[in-house]
C-alpha cells in the first residue's frame, strides 16, 4: 500500500506536469464545443418565419404585417400549409404561422365580444433550445398584436405545435460524443505512449528490479489517469451545461459507470497496443489507426444510423459506439443506468477481451 | 561466504546462446569487473544476477539467496543501476529518490543519499534536465536507497565525458570504502584496470580470463611492450632484420610496430644501432607494461572496441 501510494503520487505529479498532454486531451473537445455553443446561439438571432395566409382578408393581412415589423423575424410567404410544415420539419425554416380561412371574420366577432380568433404556430423542434425561444417569441408577438386591438384581453389566440423529429440540438448530441472521444484519447494515449516510452528507456525494467509488483504499478498509473478522466468529464459537462446551456440530464451514477467502464476498455486497449508496438515511435500510428476511425465512425459527431447499412453493422460493435451511445442515452434522454444494460454489457465484454489480449502482449523490454 | 557465486550459468535466446557456461565468485567488499566487448554477454549475466531474467541453466547465489527461487530476498539486498538510466522525466531528483525509497522496507534518508552522490544542488531539477553524468549519479542514488550489500553497475560511464567519468570512479571507490560489494561491467579497459580488484574477461558468452588486473597481465605477459612508428615502409630484407631484432617469428609490417620484449635496454640499444645503420626513422617510441587491452587482443585476436 505504501508503494502504491508512492507510485500514485508520483504518477499524479507527472500527469499534472505534462501540460502538453492535458492540453491536447481537452483542447479539441473544448474548442469544438465552443464552436457549437456559439454557432447555436448566433442562429437564434434571426428567426425564419413562413407565413401562410389562407384567409386573405384585410384583417389577416394586417396581422401578417405586424410580424414583418418585428426585426428578429425574417418573414416569407409560403403557398400552402403542407409546404410550410415540410420546410419547418426539415429545419429549413424555424417556424410557420398559419392564418386559417375565416380568420378575419372571427376576429371581427371576437372584437365584438364573441369567441376568439385563433391562428396556428408551427415551430421547428430540431433544436430544443431554439424551439423554445422561437415559440416564446411568436406567442408574445401574437399577444401584442391582439392587445393592440383590444386592451383587456387578446382576441387572438396562438395554437402552437412542434414540428420535426429530433428533440435535441446538435450541441446536446455532440457533447456526449465529445466526452466519449476524450475518454478514448486519454485512455489510449496515456497508456500506449507512456508505457512504450518507459519500456524504451528501461524504466519498466528498473521497476522490476524492485520488489514492487506489476499490479501496483499498473493500478496506480491507471488510477491516476482515471482521476484525470473524471476531472475532464466534470469540466466538459460543466462547460456544456453552465456556459453553453446544453439541455442535458446528469445521472451521476450512470455517467460515472460509463466513464470508469469506458476508460477501462481504452486503458486495456492501450496496454495491448503498447505490447504489440515495437517502440514508442511505432505506437503512435498504431494508436491513430485505432482511434481515428472510431472518432469518425462511432457516433461522436453524427449518428451512426445515418451510415450505410453494411458499415453501420460493423461500427455498431466498436467500443466507442457503445460508450457514445450509453453516454448519449443518459445525458440527452435521461436514461438511467438500469435501462442501459446492453451498452454496459457490451463494454464489459470489450474490457475483458482487451485485458486478456493486453496481458498476453505485455513486454517488460 | 562469497557475496556472489555463479556456476554453470547458461542463457539461451531461442537458438542463440548468449551466456555459455559462466562460473565465477565475487568476494565480499571487492569491486568485481565483467569486462568484454559489446554483445559478449555482460549485461545478460548481470541481469540474471539481479533477478531480471531467468537463466536457462546454472546455479546463482546472490547475498546467500538463490536468485531464481528467492528473487525478492535478493532484490532487497542489492542495488541496481541499469545500462539505460531509466528515470521518470517529470520527477525531480529528490522525488525520484523518495519514490524508490518508498519501495523498500527501511530506506535511507533521502538527504543522505543526495549528499553522497553530490546531487544536493540538483534536488529540485527534473530528471529530463540533468546532464548525462548527473543522470548516472541519480541512477546510482536510487540503487543505494535500500542500503544494499551488493551494488550492480552496468556500464556506468558509457557516454560520459572524461571529467564525469572520473567523478563517477570516485563515487564507485567510495562504495567500496563503505564495505559494499560492487559488480561493474564495462568495455573500457582503463576503467577496469583503474577500479577492479578482480575481474573476468567475457567473450562470446564465455569467461576467457579471471583474476586481478595485475595478476592477469603478469600471467599472460612476462615482458613489457615496446611500440613505435615507422615513417616509411620497409623493404623485405629490413623487415626480416627488424623482426629478428624484436624476437618475432616473421618479418615486421609497419607502420605501427608493437612487440613484447623482456630485455628492454638491450633491445632498445640494438634497435637504435640498426635504425641508424639502415637509415630508418623510428618515431613515437614508447615502452609500457601490458594493459588489459593487450590481454584481450592476445586472448581473442581482436581488439576490444571492434
XYZ file of C-alpha atoms in Angstrom:
671
model
C 0.000 0.000 0.000
C 2.892 2.333 0.792
C 4.425 1.560 -2.606
C 1.062 2.038 -4.297
C 0.509 5.435 -2.728
C 4.067 6.482 -3.544
C 3.692 5.491 -7.170
C 0.226 7.021 -7.370
C 1.522 10.340 -6.015
C 4.499 10.287 -8.345
C 2.243 9.460 -11.305
C -0.125 12.248 -10.412
C 2.715 14.768 -10.264
C 3.970 13.651 -13.647
C 0.489 13.875 -15.125
C -0.089 17.397 -13.863
C 3.341 18.461 -15.095
C 2.729 17.078 -18.553
C 0.879 20.191 -19.694
C 1.034 19.220 -23.332
C -0.874 16.012 -22.769
C -3.546 17.788 -20.732
C -3.821 20.456 -23.373
C -4.309 18.022 -26.231
C -6.828 15.890 -24.378
C -9.024 18.841 -23.525
C -8.218 21.225 -26.324
C -10.256 19.669 -29.087
C -13.443 18.923 -27.135
C -13.474 22.408 -25.656
C -12.837 24.136 -28.971
C -15.441 22.078 -30.742
C -17.974 22.617 -28.004
C -17.308 26.345 -28.025
C -17.816 26.427 -31.765
C -21.108 24.580 -31.485
C -22.178 26.594 -28.484
C -21.687 29.920 -30.236
C -22.969 28.721 -33.596
C -26.140 27.579 -31.900
C -26.581 30.993 -30.324
C -25.886 33.038 -33.386
C -28.564 31.308 -35.388
C -31.213 32.224 -32.823
C -30.694 35.880 -33.594
C -32.692 35.583 -36.761
C -35.880 33.569 -36.895
C -37.085 32.447 -40.279
C -40.858 32.550 -40.295
C -43.098 31.279 -43.082
C -46.462 32.933 -43.431
C -49.456 31.090 -44.834
C -52.404 33.393 -45.211
C -55.401 31.238 -46.102
C -57.903 33.962 -45.329
C -56.591 36.817 -47.435
C -58.779 39.316 -45.621
C -57.662 42.830 -44.653
C -57.542 41.674 -41.043
C -55.299 38.706 -41.794
C -53.007 40.884 -43.891
C -52.734 43.346 -41.039
C -51.709 40.644 -38.616
C -49.193 39.332 -41.154
C -47.735 42.831 -41.499
C -47.357 43.040 -37.727
C -44.986 40.053 -37.840
C -42.968 41.634 -40.608
C -42.392 44.636 -38.385
C -40.624 42.603 -35.709
C -36.943 42.874 -36.722
C -35.919 39.426 -35.441
C -38.377 37.687 -37.779
C -37.483 37.116 -41.384
C -40.908 36.568 -42.885
C -41.550 34.902 -46.247
C -44.833 33.738 -47.688
C -45.493 30.081 -48.234
C -48.042 28.677 -50.683
C -49.721 26.050 -48.540
C -49.770 24.722 -45.028
C -48.326 21.385 -46.198
C -45.355 23.087 -47.858
C -44.706 25.218 -44.775
C -44.975 22.213 -42.482
C -42.453 20.305 -44.580
C -39.942 23.146 -44.547
C -40.178 23.568 -40.804
C -39.820 19.829 -40.262
C -36.695 19.853 -42.420
C -35.358 22.796 -40.399
C -35.237 24.998 -43.479
C -37.410 27.443 -41.619
C -37.697 27.943 -37.888
C -41.458 28.360 -37.712
C -44.627 28.884 -39.711
C -47.706 30.956 -38.931
C -50.974 29.747 -40.388
C -53.820 32.225 -40.615
C -56.804 29.960 -41.263
C -59.733 30.683 -43.539
C -62.318 32.856 -41.847
C -59.731 34.397 -39.544
C -60.836 37.936 -40.425
C -64.476 37.174 -39.747
C -63.713 35.507 -36.431
C -61.524 38.428 -35.393
C -64.430 40.823 -36.101
C -66.685 38.668 -33.909
C -64.087 38.437 -31.176
C -63.644 42.185 -31.082
C -67.382 42.387 -30.603
C -67.046 40.033 -27.662
C -67.985 36.808 -29.461
C -65.435 33.977 -29.033
C -61.872 34.333 -30.228
C -59.819 34.177 -33.420
C -57.154 31.518 -33.459
C -54.087 31.224 -35.614
C -51.674 28.344 -35.623
C -47.951 28.376 -34.949
C -45.724 25.528 -36.172
C -42.241 25.632 -34.682
C -39.264 23.522 -35.611
C -38.143 21.060 -32.976
C -34.716 20.213 -34.359
C -33.009 22.337 -31.760
C -34.644 22.150 -28.395
C -33.232 25.420 -27.152
C -34.085 27.345 -30.238
C -37.548 25.806 -30.474
C -38.485 27.187 -27.078
C -37.141 30.630 -27.921
C -38.961 30.736 -31.257
C -42.223 29.589 -29.766
C -41.957 32.155 -26.994
C -41.199 34.982 -29.407
C -44.060 34.094 -31.730
C -46.615 33.738 -28.970
C -45.552 37.027 -27.435
C -45.853 38.754 -30.775
C -49.351 37.328 -31.306
C -50.369 38.545 -27.893
C -49.005 42.036 -28.572
C -50.916 42.225 -31.846
C -54.067 41.131 -30.058
C -53.644 43.594 -27.205
C -53.114 46.374 -29.715
C -56.607 45.660 -30.979
C -58.378 45.156 -27.697
C -56.979 46.489 -24.436
C -58.249 43.973 -21.931
C -57.586 40.553 -23.345
C -56.233 39.465 -26.657
C -58.896 38.383 -29.127
C -56.271 36.318 -30.996
C -55.073 33.013 -29.643
C -51.993 31.161 -30.887
C -52.226 27.382 -31.007
C -48.646 26.128 -31.094
C -47.467 22.797 -32.412
C -43.981 21.344 -32.520
C -42.890 20.003 -35.879
C -39.913 17.758 -36.603
C -38.389 14.601 -35.209
C -35.195 15.164 -33.257
C -35.920 16.511 -29.853
C -32.430 17.898 -29.212
C -29.947 20.255 -30.755
C -26.558 19.376 -32.145
C -24.824 20.631 -29.023
C -26.792 18.106 -26.974
C -25.924 15.456 -29.491
C -22.247 16.183 -29.696
C -21.360 16.734 -26.027
C -21.772 13.055 -25.048
C -19.814 12.139 -28.181
C -17.011 14.512 -27.219
C -16.931 13.028 -23.727
C -16.613 9.542 -25.168
C -13.892 10.707 -27.534
C -11.976 12.389 -24.721
C -12.134 9.149 -22.700
C -10.849 7.171 -25.645
C -7.950 9.532 -26.276
C -6.967 9.782 -22.612
C -7.177 6.014 -22.265
C -5.197 5.150 -25.356
C -2.545 7.849 -25.235
C -1.849 7.853 -21.527
C -1.175 4.137 -21.609
C 0.160 3.244 -25.046
C 2.532 6.195 -25.346
C 3.704 6.252 -21.764
C 4.197 2.512 -21.374
C 6.228 2.212 -24.581
C 8.341 5.208 -23.598
C 9.018 3.666 -20.197
C 9.860 0.408 -21.864
C 12.237 2.067 -24.356
C 14.062 3.864 -21.573
C 14.305 0.835 -19.316
C 12.018 2.339 -16.658
C 9.882 -0.801 -16.622
C 12.943 -2.973 -16.213
C 14.204 -0.724 -13.432
C 10.881 -1.011 -11.621
C 11.059 -4.769 -11.966
C 14.404 -4.705 -10.197
C 12.484 -3.579 -7.101
C 10.148 -5.792 -5.103
C 7.135 -3.747 -6.211
C 4.607 -5.881 -8.092
C 3.467 -5.081 -11.646
C -0.103 -4.865 -10.312
C 0.932 -1.984 -8.041
C 2.469 -0.061 -10.919
C -0.392 -0.688 -13.334
C -3.234 0.062 -10.919
C -1.572 3.192 -9.553
C -0.912 4.598 -13.019
C -4.366 3.681 -14.305
C -5.972 5.258 -11.249
C -4.097 8.487 -11.919
C -5.381 8.588 -15.482
C -8.865 7.671 -14.307
C -8.860 10.637 -11.939
C -7.747 12.853 -14.815
C -10.550 11.454 -16.993
C -13.177 12.078 -14.340
C -11.959 15.643 -13.829
C -12.125 16.201 -17.598
C -15.689 14.861 -17.702
C -16.703 17.227 -14.912
C -15.007 20.129 -16.660
C -16.527 19.433 -20.078
C -20.007 18.831 -18.683
C -19.737 21.944 -16.556
C -18.772 23.959 -19.608
C -21.541 22.470 -21.753
C -24.272 22.988 -19.192
C -23.016 26.066 -17.384
C -21.687 28.138 -20.242
C -23.395 26.844 -23.351
C -26.697 25.949 -21.677
C -26.862 22.485 -23.194
C -30.037 20.703 -22.109
C -28.530 17.593 -20.550
C -29.711 15.317 -17.792
C -26.978 14.371 -15.351
C -27.458 10.971 -13.736
C -24.215 10.873 -11.775
C -24.153 7.093 -11.305
C -24.748 6.365 -14.978
C -22.103 8.865 -16.082
C -19.617 7.568 -13.518
C -20.260 3.976 -14.588
C -19.715 4.750 -18.259
C -16.636 6.848 -17.507
C -14.980 4.090 -15.492
C -16.009 1.261 -17.792
C -15.266 3.180 -20.992
C -11.871 4.398 -19.875
C -11.110 0.932 -18.569
C -11.695 -0.511 -22.037
C -9.376 2.036 -23.638
C -6.691 1.604 -20.952
C -6.679 -2.105 -21.717
C -6.552 -1.475 -25.474
C -3.718 0.986 -24.798
C -1.767 -1.715 -22.945
C -2.417 -4.091 -25.811
C -1.132 -1.599 -28.382
C 1.921 -0.913 -26.219
C 2.544 -4.640 -26.122
C 2.443 -5.181 -29.872
C 4.248 -1.959 -30.864
C 7.989 -2.219 -31.372
C 8.750 1.029 -29.551
C 7.384 4.415 -28.563
C 7.595 5.716 -32.111
C 5.833 2.759 -33.677
C 2.958 3.032 -31.228
C 1.814 6.478 -32.401
C 0.493 5.427 -35.840
C -0.938 2.319 -34.211
C -2.931 4.413 -31.756
C -4.120 6.630 -34.607
C -5.127 3.594 -36.611
C -7.402 2.569 -33.770
C -8.668 5.945 -32.614
C -9.237 7.874 -35.852
C -11.758 5.519 -37.494
C -13.634 5.264 -34.214
C -13.609 9.014 -33.795
C -15.382 9.447 -37.132
C -17.472 6.291 -37.308
C -18.595 5.609 -33.764
C -21.153 8.368 -33.471
C -19.095 11.145 -31.930
C -20.049 13.790 -34.483
C -23.040 12.300 -36.298
C -25.461 9.451 -35.593
C -24.158 6.102 -36.789
C -27.549 5.043 -38.158
C -27.014 7.594 -40.924
C -24.137 5.431 -42.188
C -24.671 2.877 -44.986
C -26.330 -0.231 -43.608
C -23.340 -2.553 -44.057
C -20.972 -0.071 -42.395
C -23.384 0.506 -39.554
C -23.463 -3.214 -38.848
C -19.689 -3.160 -38.372
C -19.098 0.090 -36.494
C -22.029 -0.639 -34.237
C -19.799 -3.184 -32.433
C -16.914 -0.795 -31.772
C -16.309 0.057 -28.123
C -16.597 3.779 -28.752
C -20.041 3.239 -30.314
C -21.327 1.634 -27.120
C -19.693 4.283 -24.962
C -21.043 7.190 -27.035
C -24.478 5.599 -27.195
C -24.610 4.948 -23.472
C -23.476 8.457 -22.561
C -25.863 9.994 -25.085
C -28.832 7.998 -23.858
C -28.308 9.077 -20.293
C -27.317 12.690 -20.978
C -29.863 13.627 -23.629
C -32.727 11.244 -22.956
C -32.191 10.936 -19.234
C -31.867 7.151 -19.308
C -30.783 5.627 -16.009
C -28.036 3.076 -15.645
C -30.568 0.274 -15.187
C -32.013 0.811 -18.660
C -28.604 0.843 -20.343
C -27.705 -2.759 -19.601
C -26.927 -3.599 -23.224
C -24.251 -0.915 -23.566
C -22.788 -1.772 -20.166
C -22.650 -5.474 -21.015
C -21.033 -4.830 -24.399
C -18.384 -2.592 -22.826
C -17.752 -5.203 -20.138
C -17.136 -7.820 -22.835
C -14.744 -5.442 -24.610
C -12.965 -4.799 -21.319
C -12.500 -8.488 -20.675
C -11.260 -9.247 -24.187
C -8.882 -6.279 -24.146
C -7.461 -7.227 -20.745
C -6.770 -10.792 -21.855
C -5.165 -9.534 -25.082
C -3.037 -6.954 -23.286
C -1.783 -9.407 -20.663
C -0.692 -11.734 -23.474
C 1.006 -8.950 -25.426
C 2.720 -7.245 -22.489
C 6.513 -6.983 -22.545
C 8.907 -5.557 -19.949
C 11.503 -4.625 -22.539
C 30.988 -16.943 2.176
C 31.336 -15.159 -1.166
C 28.880 -12.356 -1.929
C 28.026 -13.938 -5.267
C 28.536 -17.470 -6.519
C 27.739 -18.388 -10.092
C 28.262 -21.838 -11.506
C 27.453 -23.167 -14.945
C 25.317 -20.195 -15.973
C 23.715 -20.626 -19.393
C 21.237 -18.336 -21.122
C 19.656 -19.118 -24.474
C 17.563 -16.728 -26.555
C 15.860 -19.080 -28.958
C 18.721 -20.776 -30.737
C 21.275 -18.161 -29.725
C 23.388 -18.956 -26.671
C 24.132 -15.572 -25.100
C 25.846 -16.930 -21.987
C 27.648 -20.235 -22.290
C 28.603 -21.879 -19.010
C 29.874 -18.942 -16.974
C 31.181 -19.583 -13.444
C 32.770 -17.150 -11.015
C 32.659 -15.947 -7.445
C 32.669 -12.422 -6.056
C 34.136 -11.824 -2.600
C 32.531 -9.506 -0.128
C 33.759 -5.912 -0.253
C 35.564 -6.078 -3.579
C 34.982 -4.295 -6.849
C 34.469 -7.056 -9.355
C 34.548 -6.377 -13.082
C 32.849 -8.000 -16.028
C 34.982 -6.975 -18.948
C 34.272 -7.647 -22.572
C 33.198 -6.155 -25.863
C 29.594 -5.198 -26.623
C 27.427 -8.259 -27.043
C 29.762 -10.513 -25.079
C 27.027 -11.413 -22.562
C 27.945 -8.997 -19.742
C 24.546 -7.343 -19.459
C 22.671 -10.637 -19.737
C 24.817 -12.105 -16.967
C 24.258 -9.063 -14.767
C 20.508 -9.025 -15.330
C 20.291 -12.685 -14.378
C 22.161 -11.920 -11.146
C 19.719 -9.056 -10.493
C 16.727 -11.363 -10.918
C 15.527 -9.626 -14.078
C 15.977 -12.652 -16.333
C 15.666 -16.347 -15.759
C 18.741 -18.405 -16.520
C 18.390 -21.375 -18.878
C 20.696 -23.372 -16.613
C 23.089 -22.839 -13.735
C 23.104 -22.075 -10.056
C 23.277 -18.457 -8.881
C 23.560 -17.366 -5.269
C 23.484 -13.663 -4.511
C 23.891 -12.443 -0.928
C 23.292 -16.004 0.178
C 19.987 -16.473 -1.663
C 19.097 -18.372 -4.784
C 18.186 -15.787 -7.390
C 15.626 -17.956 -9.170
C 13.815 -19.222 -6.099
C 14.052 -16.188 -3.831
C 14.273 -13.185 -6.161
C 12.696 -10.804 -3.651
C 15.217 -11.701 -0.916
C 17.938 -10.915 -3.420
C 16.290 -7.704 -4.637
C 16.095 -6.399 -1.059
C 19.843 -6.775 -0.611
C 21.109 -5.434 -3.898
C 21.187 -2.063 -5.634
C 20.748 -1.966 -9.377
C 21.843 0.573 -11.926
C 20.854 -0.441 -15.426
C 22.514 0.451 -18.673
C 19.651 2.795 -19.604
C 19.279 5.460 -16.933
C 15.571 4.595 -16.616
C 14.325 7.778 -14.962
C 10.944 9.481 -14.964
C 11.363 12.702 -16.953
C 8.942 14.781 -14.946
C 10.013 13.854 -11.436
C 12.668 15.898 -9.677
C 15.865 14.331 -8.360
C 14.529 14.382 -4.812
C 11.155 12.942 -5.820
C 12.802 10.155 -7.799
C 14.907 9.086 -4.824
C 11.925 9.424 -2.492
C 9.786 7.274 -4.809
C 12.249 4.393 -4.844
C 12.751 4.831 -1.096
C 9.054 4.061 -0.629
C 9.532 0.725 -2.371
C 11.893 -0.667 0.283
C 11.295 -1.519 3.964
C 13.947 0.601 5.716
C 15.063 3.278 3.301
C 17.986 5.596 3.927
C 17.134 9.287 4.413
C 16.780 10.971 1.013
C 19.052 13.873 2.018
C 21.832 11.498 2.959
C 21.704 9.826 -0.470
C 21.530 13.207 -2.220
C 24.641 14.297 -0.369
C 26.536 11.087 -1.035
C 26.026 11.412 -4.796
C 26.650 15.200 -4.769
C 23.152 15.857 -6.092
C 22.005 18.346 -3.443
C 22.149 21.312 -5.795
C 20.067 19.460 -8.353
C 17.490 18.211 -5.832
C 14.592 20.076 -7.414
C 15.614 19.668 -11.048
C 13.520 17.433 -13.300
C 15.316 14.282 -14.384
C 14.957 15.270 -18.027
C 17.006 18.428 -17.402
C 20.039 16.648 -15.901
C 23.348 16.139 -17.687
C 24.486 12.623 -18.614
C 26.750 12.356 -15.590
C 24.047 13.653 -13.252
C 21.563 11.152 -14.643
C 24.002 8.344 -13.966
C 24.566 9.606 -10.438
C 20.811 9.762 -9.843
C 20.527 6.288 -11.260
C 23.130 5.114 -8.749
C 21.426 7.095 -5.995
C 18.210 5.110 -6.419
C 20.292 1.944 -6.355
C 21.525 2.961 -2.905
C 18.266 3.889 -1.140
C 17.886 0.411 0.334
C 21.455 0.448 1.699
C 22.352 -2.613 -0.383
C 25.105 -5.129 0.383
C 25.856 -5.540 -3.302
C 25.675 -2.829 -5.969
C 25.408 -3.711 -9.664
C 26.593 -1.075 -12.118
C 26.076 -1.843 -15.789
C 28.462 0.234 -17.927
C 28.001 3.264 -15.670
C 30.414 5.553 -17.512
C 29.415 4.838 -21.103
C 28.754 8.085 -22.929
C 30.179 10.348 -20.211
C 32.828 12.977 -20.735
C 36.260 12.327 -19.118
C 35.593 14.607 -16.148
C 32.240 12.989 -15.381
C 33.855 9.561 -15.714
C 36.496 10.380 -13.141
C 33.866 11.738 -10.761
C 31.909 8.542 -11.095
C 35.017 6.470 -10.430
C 35.393 8.338 -7.137
C 31.777 7.533 -6.312
C 32.395 3.846 -7.005
C 35.547 3.775 -4.858
C 33.535 5.393 -2.071
C 31.075 2.496 -2.223
C 33.912 0.077 -1.689
C 35.150 2.090 1.288
C 31.707 1.694 2.836
C 32.235 -2.040 2.666
C 29.840 -2.678 -0.194
C 30.484 -5.252 -2.854
C 30.411 -3.723 -6.328
C 29.843 -5.626 -9.553
C 30.733 -3.485 -12.522
C 30.514 -4.198 -16.211
C 32.476 -2.182 -18.691
C 34.086 -2.298 -22.079
C 36.654 0.298 -21.062
C 39.992 -1.323 -20.257
C 41.324 1.647 -18.336
C 38.212 1.690 -16.200
C 38.574 -1.970 -15.297
C 42.271 -1.554 -14.621
C 41.673 1.527 -12.503
C 38.750 0.261 -10.404
C 38.544 -3.509 -10.234
C 40.080 -5.685 -7.543
C 39.326 -8.700 -9.650
C 37.615 -9.259 -12.960
C 36.590 -11.768 -15.530
C 37.009 -11.224 -19.237
C 33.968 -12.408 -21.190
C 33.833 -13.046 -24.897
C 31.075 -14.820 -26.834
C 29.351 -15.731 -23.581
C 32.387 -17.439 -22.067
C 34.897 -16.496 -19.384
C 38.275 -16.349 -21.074
C 40.314 -14.990 -18.148
C 39.884 -14.358 -14.447
C 41.966 -12.619 -11.790
C 43.151 -9.214 -10.649
C 44.195 -6.873 -13.463
C 47.853 -7.056 -12.440
C 47.833 -10.790 -11.982
C 46.197 -11.322 -15.356
C 48.728 -9.194 -17.127
C 51.632 -10.795 -15.293
C 50.314 -14.236 -16.137
C 49.969 -13.520 -19.827
C 52.731 -11.011 -20.396
C 56.156 -11.629 -18.910
C 57.535 -8.797 -20.928
C 56.990 -5.097 -21.458
C 55.699 -3.713 -24.664
C 57.843 -1.662 -26.970
C 55.957 0.227 -29.602
C 56.965 2.736 -32.231
C 56.081 4.040 -35.627
C 57.961 3.660 -38.922
C 57.712 6.701 -41.122
C 58.470 4.794 -44.324
C 57.659 1.221 -45.352
C 60.494 -1.301 -45.081
C 61.829 -3.493 -47.846
C 61.694 -7.252 -47.315
C 65.231 -7.561 -46.029
C 64.891 -4.763 -43.487
C 61.531 -6.120 -42.345
C 63.093 -9.507 -41.684
C 66.016 -7.919 -39.826
C 63.699 -5.904 -37.603
C 61.570 -8.990 -36.907
C 64.616 -10.933 -35.753
C 65.811 -7.987 -33.663
C 62.483 -7.801 -31.825
C 62.427 -11.551 -31.348
C 59.444 -12.170 -33.611
C 58.860 -15.176 -35.835
C 58.495 -13.341 -39.146
C 59.154 -10.001 -40.780
C 57.675 -6.825 -39.310
C 54.993 -4.880 -41.101
C 54.503 -1.175 -40.497
C 53.753 1.485 -39.910
C 52.703 0.711 -36.285
C 55.042 -1.760 -34.626
C 54.408 -3.336 -31.242
C 56.429 -6.122 -29.652
C 56.714 -7.898 -26.336
C 60.192 -7.504 -25.081
C 61.900 -8.988 -21.999
C 65.299 -7.311 -22.204
C 64.147 -3.754 -22.800
C 67.533 -1.892 -22.564
C 69.303 -4.429 -24.780
C 66.602 -4.425 -27.448
C 66.374 -0.639 -27.479
C 70.154 -0.295 -27.881
C 70.167 -2.733 -30.781
C 67.116 -1.029 -32.306
C 68.823 2.377 -32.342
C 72.038 0.970 -33.822
C 70.116 -0.894 -36.500
C 67.906 2.086 -37.356
C 70.892 4.399 -37.707
C 72.719 1.908 -39.935
C 69.660 1.167 -42.062
C 68.651 4.793 -42.325
C 65.202 4.084 -40.873
C 63.395 6.741 -38.836
C 61.717 5.447 -35.694
C 59.203 7.826 -34.131
C 56.666 7.858 -31.278
C 58.735 5.305 -29.385
C 57.169 4.108 -26.153
C 57.837 1.413 -23.627
C 54.958 0.369 -21.406
C 53.713 -2.527 -19.393
C 50.951 -4.561 -20.999
C 47.373 -3.423 -20.465
C 44.086 -5.288 -20.392
C 43.624 -4.113 -23.948
C 46.739 -6.105 -24.913
C 45.437 -9.023 -22.917
C 42.154 -9.024 -24.782
C 43.943 -8.766 -28.084
C 46.174 -11.679 -27.149
C 43.310 -13.852 -25.951
C 40.864 -13.228 -28.778
C 42.981 -11.900 -31.605
C 40.585 -8.968 -31.728
C 40.668 -5.501 -30.317
C 38.030 -4.751 -27.686
C 36.291 -1.969 -29.493
C 35.986 -3.687 -32.849
